[in-house]
Amino acid sequence: KKLDPDELSRAKKQLALFLFIKQIPDGVSQSRITNEFKNSRQPLRTLFTKKLIEKTGTSATENHDKTIHCQNDISWQLKPNEEQQNAIEKIIASSATYHAFLLNGITGSGKTEVYLQIIRHTLDSGKQALVLVPEIGLTPQFIDLIKDRFGEKIVVLHSGLSEGERLLGWLKARDGQAPVVLGTRSAIWTPMPNLGMIIIDEEHDLSYKQQDGLRYSARDLALIRGQREQIPVVLGSATPSMESMKNARDGRYQELRLLKRVNDSSLPDIQIHDVRNDKMHGAISQYLLNNIKQCLKNRQQVLLFLNRRGYAPVMMCHDCGFILQCPRCNVYMTFHKHKNMLCCHHCDHHERLPQKCPDCSSHQFFELGHGTERLEETLADLLPEIKILRIDRDSTRRKGAMQKMLKDIHAGDADILIGTQMLAKGHHFPNVTLVGIIDADRGLFSVDYRASERMAQILMQVSGRAGRGDRPGTVIVQTHHPDHPLLNELASHNYEQTTQLLLEERQQAQLPPFSYQALLRAESNKQQVAVKFLNIARTKLQALTDGKLDTYGPVSAPMEKRAGRYRFQLLIQSGSRQTMKRFLTPWVECLGNLPESRKVRWSLDVDPQDMF
């Protein structure tokens, strides 16, 4: 039974209620609906009359409280608004040839619905669709959406599956038995004989770049594959990369804008909060705590973002100031309290917290800084009756853990969500009305010229989790630098202006996307061996190009030592992509024949996304 979109599109209360119930597979108690939706009795009664929802037994969480489900045989899709329909029609019109589209839509604007509609057209044409997402954690919600819309027509491919599961999915895709393939970056290599569409969700995300082994950019490969197979490629994001924004302005991509949230819900109110004059409870300001309490009093959920897992990033000796470092890397080790372990997040070295300081034998260690574990502990002390859910790489290691946590969130079994960037991307939490960004200052000052772009993207993505239901949202950004121009631009939801300013800065400095870079990295157990190889490599390149490429270095990497090896690098830059390509291929062949190349571990990163 297919539900006509017009049946609810003009009844916004019914629509909001229907979508809220539908997203919770196990159903929702009637008392929770009453608490979360004002004046819900009449729209609820109407949905029963239309046989769109049903009562099935007693809720497991509420005594004598009926659980309400959507009817199992209802196939539902939203009617696209004018902006969505325009995007859908333009993409479909180019379905017989290669065309690159940048779907630039604010958070909550319905990009996913555009994806689903163009996938429907692709399947109706007898073709396959490939959908890439940056994180494994985003696959469960896409699986549910695609199964709900198209039935059991999906194959999922990512590193969290067993080898047998991945092989079975790969074979189905290769044999044309998988109409839809959903995966992370490695899925771009999947053979699909009838491929008709490629979609890259969150195209700006760094996860699409493979940084070791076989190095590649899944986003760029998707564009090349689209050209070769003469099919459209859709790049979607609320915060497009600088490269994609420039490509759209230069006419290489067709930009499709989605400027309104679905159901006309308003954008959240972003407040820049100066913590310098506020009382702090660990990492939480009194102002944020007051807002958290009010939100919980209203039976709404809170999301707190801190992009640092573990308990504390630094353990210091109180008596002499000694800081515990990784013996294999030039970084401090992070303390994980629940394991009582010090862990290096770069080489995975871990060891027990020593009983005394290696430098002065003192027993007085103390923690500096905050990670998600410590934030969880602070909140548990401040609000002992509240259900807290922490979502980071540590808490989601087990298979199925992420799916269970998302299910608990939608079922209302968590009051406060604490998460890293895993929680910032693409998730739809309609009952989250308050988002707290615990530490906005980390991304404001960095040696990496891309840091401001990354900061803007993550702030806008996290802010977009607030107010996606029928209630307005609030975002509180904690900072010691409330007058920073980047924060003030983002508080106005003006990502477009932010990108314009960043592009102007890049153009003045002739940095990408107004130039092209490659980074030659060399690692060795001995510093001088890596430096010697890079000096020879620079000399060979200069002789080959006669000065047509600029070289900088060799210099040590910002993290000079990693996993026991010293790291140095040589930066190559050119104003012309073709010039860069013409010389890199013979240069790489030359490097492979050098005797010095066998004494180092080296790699060439074209279009590097970081210098670390």
XYZ file of C-alpha atoms in Angstrom:
612
model
C 0.000 0.000 0.000
C 1.593 3.271 -1.124
C 0.632 6.388 0.748
C -0.097 9.430 -1.399
C 2.308 12.203 -0.264
C -0.483 14.760 -0.654
C -2.490 12.965 2.028
C -0.351 14.420 4.827
C 1.625 17.224 3.181
C -1.018 19.814 4.078
C -1.514 18.475 7.618
C 1.804 19.386 9.208
C 1.005 18.144 12.719
C -0.106 14.779 11.355
C 2.974 14.605 9.141
C 5.404 15.423 11.975
C 3.729 12.876 14.230
C 3.662 10.201 11.522
C 7.372 10.644 10.695
C 8.275 10.599 14.399
C 6.500 7.268 14.912
C 7.787 5.776 11.672
C 11.457 6.303 12.484
C 11.209 4.104 15.622
C 10.877 0.502 14.365
C 9.878 -0.929 17.752
C 7.151 1.637 18.257
C 6.711 4.462 20.724
C 4.612 4.700 23.852
C 1.523 6.884 23.778
C 2.687 8.714 26.909
C 5.930 9.716 25.195
C 3.982 11.102 22.239
C 1.836 13.124 24.642
C 4.945 14.486 26.376
C 6.800 15.422 23.197
C 3.971 16.733 21.008
C 1.683 19.508 22.158
C -2.007 18.988 21.341
C -1.296 15.565 19.849
C -4.660 13.952 20.643
C -6.541 15.047 17.511
C -3.770 14.407 14.927
C -3.115 11.041 16.583
C -6.798 10.138 16.336
C -6.823 11.154 12.653
C -3.818 8.931 11.890
C -5.642 6.006 13.509
C -8.742 6.764 11.437
C -6.647 6.807 8.238
C -5.159 3.448 9.326
C -1.631 4.806 9.072
C -0.736 3.794 12.640
C -1.884 1.097 15.035
C -1.662 0.116 18.693
C 0.094 -3.173 19.365
C 0.132 -4.394 22.933
C 1.741 -2.829 25.977
C 4.940 -0.815 26.001
C 7.891 -2.476 27.670
C 8.874 0.779 29.326
C 5.512 2.109 30.462
C 3.061 0.062 32.524
C -0.316 -0.331 30.801
C 0.802 2.087 28.082
C 0.034 1.062 24.510
C 2.865 1.015 21.974
C 2.069 2.763 18.702
C 3.518 1.583 15.382
C 3.165 2.606 11.779
C 1.264 0.062 9.714
C 3.784 -2.399 8.284
C 2.365 -2.307 4.757
C 2.592 1.463 4.366
C 5.137 2.603 1.772
C 5.740 6.291 2.329
C 7.719 9.019 0.708
C 7.633 12.731 1.297
C 6.420 14.959 -1.470
C 9.459 17.016 -2.515
C 9.284 20.742 -1.988
C 10.015 23.094 -4.876
C 13.785 23.183 -4.300
C 14.026 19.414 -3.980
C 11.880 18.851 -7.063
C 14.063 21.216 -9.079
C 17.193 19.303 -8.040
C 15.593 15.927 -8.789
C 14.438 16.991 -12.253
C 17.828 18.424 -13.238
C 19.697 15.304 -12.131
C 17.241 12.962 -13.864
C 17.457 15.036 -17.060
C 21.188 14.208 -17.240
C 20.867 10.525 -16.329
C 22.043 9.316 -19.765
C 25.441 11.011 -19.665
C 28.198 12.192 -17.333
C 27.377 15.271 -15.318
C 28.741 16.373 -11.944
C 26.231 17.918 -9.540
C 26.983 19.653 -6.246
C 23.885 19.286 -4.066
C 24.534 22.126 -1.624
C 21.804 21.997 1.015
C 21.699 23.291 4.571
C 21.380 20.722 7.356
C 17.850 19.338 7.469
C 17.010 20.518 3.938
C 16.134 17.050 2.665
C 19.186 16.000 0.662
C 18.484 12.379 1.579
C 15.018 12.571 0.015
C 16.625 13.846 -3.202
C 18.998 10.863 -3.099
C 16.116 8.432 -2.638
C 14.094 9.883 -5.491
C 16.955 9.795 -7.994
C 17.811 6.253 -6.849
C 14.182 5.329 -7.588
C 14.525 6.728 -11.115
C 17.817 4.837 -11.587
C 16.271 1.531 -10.503
C 13.188 2.091 -12.663
C 15.573 2.492 -15.611
C 17.035 -0.945 -14.943
C 20.297 0.488 -13.603
C 22.260 0.142 -10.366
C 23.058 2.940 -7.914
C 26.216 3.340 -5.830
C 25.949 5.421 -2.635
C 29.050 6.326 -0.615
C 28.976 7.587 2.974
C 32.040 8.671 4.999
C 31.410 6.693 8.199
C 30.271 3.156 8.988
C 27.981 4.718 11.599
C 25.911 6.350 8.846
C 25.141 3.082 7.056
C 22.386 1.768 9.420
C 20.091 4.748 8.858
C 20.634 4.607 5.079
C 19.950 0.865 5.098
C 16.642 1.434 6.884
C 15.660 4.269 4.536
C 16.499 2.321 1.385
C 14.828 -0.871 2.606
C 11.769 1.110 3.632
C 11.572 2.703 0.183
C 12.790 -0.074 -2.126
C 12.592 -3.320 -0.149
C 15.482 -5.770 0.242
C 17.424 -4.368 -2.706
C 20.608 -3.255 -1.012
C 24.138 -4.543 -0.515
C 26.305 -2.956 2.176
C 30.109 -2.867 1.939
C 32.412 -1.545 4.672
C 35.313 -2.651 6.869
C 33.053 -3.606 9.773
C 31.763 -6.678 7.923
C 33.383 -10.105 7.939
C 35.329 -11.162 4.841
C 32.539 -13.582 3.941
C 29.880 -10.879 4.176
C 31.910 -8.498 2.051
C 32.629 -11.157 -0.566
C 28.952 -12.096 -0.838
C 27.971 -8.449 -1.303
C 30.777 -7.870 -3.817
C 29.659 -10.870 -5.895
C 26.033 -9.707 -5.894
C 27.110 -6.265 -7.083
C 29.395 -7.711 -9.763
C 26.672 -10.015 -11.066
C 24.122 -7.191 -11.227
C 21.985 -8.714 -8.456
C 22.347 -5.682 -6.160
C 20.312 -2.710 -7.404
C 21.753 -0.475 -4.655
C 25.259 -0.689 -3.187
C 25.884 1.374 -0.050
C 29.372 1.637 1.368
C 32.290 3.621 2.676
C 35.222 4.759 0.514
C 36.456 1.304 -0.597
C 33.057 0.597 -2.177
C 34.080 2.874 -5.063
C 36.072 -0.084 -6.437
C 33.016 -2.371 -6.563
C 32.311 -3.733 -10.068
C 28.733 -2.963 -11.130
C 27.785 -3.930 -14.709
C 24.705 -1.694 -14.897
C 25.862 1.307 -12.892
C 23.647 4.305 -13.585
C 24.290 6.751 -10.726
C 26.937 7.550 -8.092
C 26.071 9.543 -4.964
C 28.734 10.851 -2.555
C 27.127 11.975 0.701
C 29.061 14.481 2.864
C 31.482 14.959 -0.041
C 33.700 17.293 2.009
C 34.609 14.592 4.519
C 38.270 13.650 5.014
C 37.312 9.986 5.396
C 37.041 9.675 1.620
C 40.834 10.008 1.371
C 42.741 6.741 1.907
C 45.919 7.810 3.713
C 47.932 4.570 3.722
C 48.444 1.494 1.590
C 46.803 2.147 -1.769
C 46.279 5.902 -1.543
C 43.277 7.381 -3.309
C 40.383 9.811 -2.984
C 37.036 8.022 -3.304
C 35.346 11.316 -4.180
C 37.727 12.039 -7.048
C 37.602 8.427 -8.229
C 33.805 8.656 -8.333
C 34.072 11.590 -10.735
C 36.551 9.717 -12.944
C 34.349 6.610 -12.905
C 31.329 8.722 -13.790
C 33.198 10.185 -16.777
C 34.310 6.775 -18.016
C 30.887 5.164 -17.620
C 29.007 8.268 -18.789
C 26.717 8.497 -15.754
C 25.848 11.379 -13.401
C 27.697 11.868 -10.114
C 26.007 13.711 -7.233
C 28.178 15.275 -4.514
C 26.067 16.217 -1.508
C 26.951 18.357 1.502
C 25.700 21.100 3.784
C 29.301 22.340 3.970
C 30.996 21.677 0.613
C 34.769 21.612 0.363
C 36.613 24.618 -1.008
C 37.583 22.548 -4.067
C 33.959 21.699 -4.839
C 32.792 25.271 -4.292
C 35.410 26.540 -6.749
C 34.547 23.818 -9.272
C 30.900 24.867 -9.079
C 31.779 28.531 -9.595
C 34.049 27.625 -12.529
C 31.252 25.626 -14.163
C 32.795 22.167 -13.729
C 29.950 21.161 -11.401
C 26.318 22.221 -11.573
C 25.362 23.561 -8.151
C 21.871 22.736 -6.861
C 20.880 24.710 -3.752
C 18.530 23.619 -0.954
C 18.071 26.658 1.281
C 15.000 25.635 3.307
C 14.547 22.964 5.926
C 11.844 20.402 5.254
C 8.484 21.061 6.928
C 9.596 24.708 7.223
C 11.385 24.011 10.507
C 13.624 26.902 11.537
C 17.395 26.837 11.765
C 18.747 26.615 15.319
C 19.738 29.699 17.261
C 23.557 29.623 17.501
C 24.903 31.357 20.614
C 28.618 32.106 21.024
C 29.261 31.821 24.770
C 32.327 33.407 26.389
C 33.447 30.980 29.106
C 36.126 33.285 30.544
C 33.769 34.894 33.049
C 31.574 31.885 33.734
C 31.742 29.257 36.434
C 33.019 25.977 35.008
C 32.054 22.446 36.032
C 34.915 20.616 34.397
C 34.412 21.368 30.702
C 30.807 22.535 31.133
C 29.995 26.181 31.798
C 27.236 27.146 34.210
C 25.342 28.726 31.308
C 25.400 25.501 29.307
C 24.462 23.480 32.393
C 21.423 25.692 33.030
C 20.278 25.185 29.446
C 20.816 21.435 29.708
C 18.629 21.275 32.821
C 15.859 23.282 31.155
C 15.982 21.092 28.065
C 15.748 17.913 30.137
C 12.893 19.423 32.142
C 11.034 19.798 28.830
C 11.661 16.089 28.128
C 13.920 16.873 25.190
C 17.335 15.487 24.343
C 20.753 17.160 24.483
C 23.770 16.513 22.263
C 27.227 17.508 23.500
C 30.045 17.492 20.976
C 33.679 16.964 21.938
C 35.973 15.653 19.230
C 38.434 13.996 21.611
C 37.904 10.462 22.869
C 39.399 9.091 26.062
C 39.428 10.639 29.526
C 42.212 13.236 29.283
C 44.653 14.053 26.463
C 47.549 14.744 28.853
C 48.786 13.170 32.106
C 51.243 15.398 33.987
C 53.351 14.943 37.093
C 52.252 17.450 39.733
C 55.735 17.797 41.261
C 58.031 18.174 38.229
C 55.704 18.790 35.280
C 56.791 15.678 33.378
C 54.263 14.653 30.690
C 53.862 11.030 29.666
C 54.690 10.628 25.982
C 54.402 7.782 23.516
C 57.822 6.072 23.251
C 57.265 5.578 19.512
C 55.757 8.961 18.524
C 56.278 12.667 19.218
C 52.894 12.974 20.946
C 51.427 12.792 24.420
C 49.488 9.683 25.328
C 45.775 9.915 26.106
C 44.527 8.524 29.407
C 41.582 6.096 29.161
C 40.253 5.832 32.693
C 37.869 2.901 32.263
C 40.874 0.783 31.174
C 43.384 2.610 33.413
C 45.560 2.755 30.311
C 47.621 5.315 28.443
C 46.995 5.040 24.704
C 48.611 6.604 21.657
C 45.901 7.434 19.126
C 48.468 7.442 16.307
C 50.342 4.121 16.590
C 48.014 2.308 19.041
C 50.765 1.825 21.623
C 49.253 1.393 25.082
C 50.576 0.843 28.569
C 49.440 0.940 32.171
C 49.500 4.260 33.995
C 52.784 4.156 35.963
C 52.570 4.261 39.732
C 55.312 6.877 39.914
C 56.782 9.566 37.687
C 59.654 8.264 35.508
C 61.471 11.579 36.035
C 61.152 12.388 39.763
C 59.446 9.273 41.243
C 56.484 11.316 42.486
C 53.129 9.540 42.757
C 51.135 12.692 42.011
C 49.772 12.553 38.459
C 46.882 14.716 37.350
C 44.789 14.983 34.182
C 44.939 17.947 31.807
C 42.123 18.565 29.380
C 38.911 16.707 28.709
C 37.891 13.787 26.556
C 34.481 12.206 26.079
C 34.987 9.825 29.020
C 35.707 12.673 31.410
C 32.780 14.692 30.085
C 30.529 11.702 30.704
C 31.845 11.394 34.273
C 31.310 15.119 34.943
C 27.709 14.962 33.741
C 27.017 11.817 35.751
C 28.145 13.675 38.891
C 26.120 16.800 38.063
C 22.971 14.975 36.900
C 22.994 11.519 38.508
C 19.417 10.615 37.486
C 19.948 11.303 33.787
C 20.581 8.644 31.134
C 23.816 9.451 29.285
C 24.969 7.801 26.062
C 28.558 8.210 24.867
C 29.221 7.563 21.185
C 32.841 7.427 20.043
C 35.204 4.894 18.525
C 35.778 3.232 21.901
C 32.106 2.700 22.727
C 31.139 1.455 19.239
C 33.880 -1.115 18.601
C 31.576 -4.126 18.894
C 29.567 -5.135 15.871
C 26.049 -3.747 16.066
C 26.898 -1.317 18.895
C 26.231 1.779 16.792
C 22.875 0.444 15.585
C 21.796 -0.285 19.158
C 22.797 3.189 20.336
C 20.916 4.893 17.510
C 17.893 2.761 18.335
C 18.112 3.816 22.004
C 18.313 7.486 20.992
C 15.217 7.295 18.801
C 13.355 5.297 21.442
C 14.005 8.018 24.025
C 16.271 5.805 26.146
C 18.978 8.488 26.316
C 18.662 12.014 27.684
C 22.144 13.325 26.881
C 24.244 12.213 23.923
C 27.997 12.751 24.115
C 29.855 12.229 20.892
C 32.788 12.873 18.633
C 32.448 13.642 14.927
C 30.814 10.214 14.502
C 27.658 11.821 15.864
C 27.938 15.048 13.886
C 27.313 13.730 10.393
C 23.996 13.074 8.768
C 22.046 11.735 11.758
C 18.444 12.794 12.273
C 17.475 13.166 15.944
C 14.130 15.007 16.014
C 13.993 15.252 19.809
C 17.422 16.907 20.136
C 16.741 20.590 20.730
C 20.003 21.613 22.424
C 23.521 21.116 21.083
C 26.559 22.087 23.125
C 29.950 22.449 21.445
C 32.300 21.971 24.360
C 35.564 23.308 22.927
C 35.377 25.435 19.789
C 38.881 26.854 20.208
C 40.906 23.843 19.040
C 40.293 24.536 15.357
C 40.775 28.294 15.450
C 44.572 28.297 15.664
C 46.545 25.756 13.660
C 49.584 25.491 11.385
C 47.351 23.753 8.817
C 45.832 26.245 6.362
C 42.801 23.959 6.044
C 42.007 24.153 9.774
C 39.528 27.037 9.434
C 37.652 25.168 6.718
C 37.474 22.001 8.843
C 36.359 24.027 11.852
C 33.571 25.717 9.905
C 32.374 22.404 8.498
C 32.255 20.551 11.787
C 30.545 23.447 13.614
C 27.828 23.705 10.967
C 27.363 19.932 10.825
C 27.043 19.578 14.605
C 24.738 22.594 14.817
C 22.510 20.974 12.227
C 21.579 18.187 14.666
C 19.475 20.656 16.700
C 15.839 21.497 16.085
C 15.131 18.987 13.332
C 11.714 18.073 14.739
C 8.745 20.324 15.430
C 10.545 22.325 18.141
C 13.170 25.043 17.570
C 16.766 24.227 18.413
C 19.579 26.019 20.229
C 23.336 25.631 19.810
C 25.723 26.881 22.497
C 29.333 27.253 21.367
C 31.789 27.484 24.283
C 34.881 29.546 23.501
C 37.596 31.756 24.972
C 37.559 33.836 21.767
C 33.970 35.055 21.295
C 35.016 37.830 18.900
C 36.730 35.533 16.420
C 35.358 36.419 12.940
C 34.913 32.771 11.924
C 32.638 32.062 14.895
C 30.565 35.168 14.269
C 30.037 34.282 10.606
C 28.935 30.767 11.531
C 26.579 32.078 14.221
C 24.654 33.700 11.365
C 24.496 30.350 9.506
C 26.519 32.077 6.812
C 28.672 29.229 5.526
C 28.492 30.765 2.047
C 30.168 33.964 3.264
C 32.693 31.940 5.249
C 33.729 29.994 2.168
C 33.990 33.210 0.173
C 36.399 34.692 2.727
C 38.448 31.485 2.876
C 38.628 31.251 -0.914
C 39.845 34.850 -1.117
C 42.573 34.078 1.441
C 43.604 30.967 -0.483
C 43.719 32.867 -3.773
C 45.928 35.597 -2.319
C 48.331 32.979 -0.949
C 48.053 30.808 -4.096
C 47.026 27.794 -2.043
C 44.664 25.025 -3.231
C 42.197 25.121 -4.893
C 44.037 27.926 -6.747
C 47.144 25.771 -7.072
C 47.933 22.066 -7.001
C 50.115 20.238 -4.516
C 51.798 16.891 -4.044
C 53.601 15.772 -0.906
C 56.499 13.329 -1.002
C 56.819 11.669 2.405
C 59.789 9.609 3.558
C 60.129 7.589 6.770
C 63.156 5.875 8.258
C 64.575 4.692 11.552
C 67.328 7.272 11.002
C 66.644 10.941 10.365
C 69.552 11.504 7.993
C 68.508 8.623 5.726
C 65.056 10.111 5.109
C 66.490 13.612 4.572
C 69.111 12.310 2.113
C 66.469 10.541 0.020
C 64.315 13.678 -0.169
C 67.279 15.889 -1.108
C 68.130 13.546 -3.977
C 64.451 13.458 -4.976
C 64.320 17.267 -5.059
C 67.461 17.455 -7.215
C 66.043 14.899 -9.672
C 62.743 16.793 -9.922
C 64.425 20.153 -10.497
C 66.538 18.649 -13.278
C 63.471 17.030 -14.824
C 61.259 20.130 -14.731
C 63.811 22.905 -15.241
C 62.113 24.912 -12.475
C 58.549 24.516 -13.768
C 57.432 23.122 -10.391
C 58.024 24.800 -7.024
C 59.557 22.673 -4.271
C 59.621 23.372 -0.523
C 61.767 21.368 1.857
C 62.654 18.785 2.841
C 61.377 19.527 6.339
C 60.293 17.378 9.241
C 56.608 16.514 9.438
C 54.655 18.325 12.189
C 54.678 14.964 13.989
C 58.326 14.129 13.294
C 58.323 10.655 14.828
C 55.488 8.174 14.453
C 55.446 4.446 15.237
C 59.205 4.514 15.789
C 60.068 6.075 12.427
C 61.260 9.601 11.632
C 59.136 11.418 9.066
C 60.200 14.120 6.618
C 58.490 15.568 3.588
C 58.977 17.525 0.381
C 56.151 19.730 -0.923
C 55.664 20.220 -4.669
C 53.353 22.939 -5.981
C 52.219 24.181 -9.379
C 49.626 26.529 -10.802
C 48.782 23.946 -13.478
C 47.320 20.487 -12.941
C 48.566 19.326 -16.355
C 52.117 20.474 -15.645
C 52.059 18.634 -12.326
C 50.794 15.410 -13.943
C 53.298 15.604 -16.803
C 56.299 15.555 -14.481
C 55.117 13.427 -11.552
C 54.832 10.158 -13.500
C 58.452 10.048 -14.778
C 59.674 11.387 -11.430
C 58.018 8.549 -9.501
C 59.607 6.031 -11.887
C 62.967 7.674 -11.288
C 62.526 7.549 -7.504
C 61.713 3.852 -7.617
C 65.069 3.164 -9.274
C 67.136 5.087 -6.709
C 69.244 2.895 -4.359
C 68.254 5.275 -1.530
C 64.559 4.474 -2.074
C 65.120 0.979 -0.687
C 66.330 2.408 2.622
C 63.179 4.424 3.339
C 59.422 4.006 3.289
C 58.187 6.643 0.862
C 54.897 7.695 -0.689
C 53.607 10.451 -2.932
C 50.330 12.056 -1.844
C 48.680 14.027 -4.658
C 46.286 16.713 -3.396
C 47.223 16.156 0.277
C 44.439 16.937 2.728
C 46.775 17.376 5.691
C 50.482 17.839 6.252
C 50.793 15.605 9.299
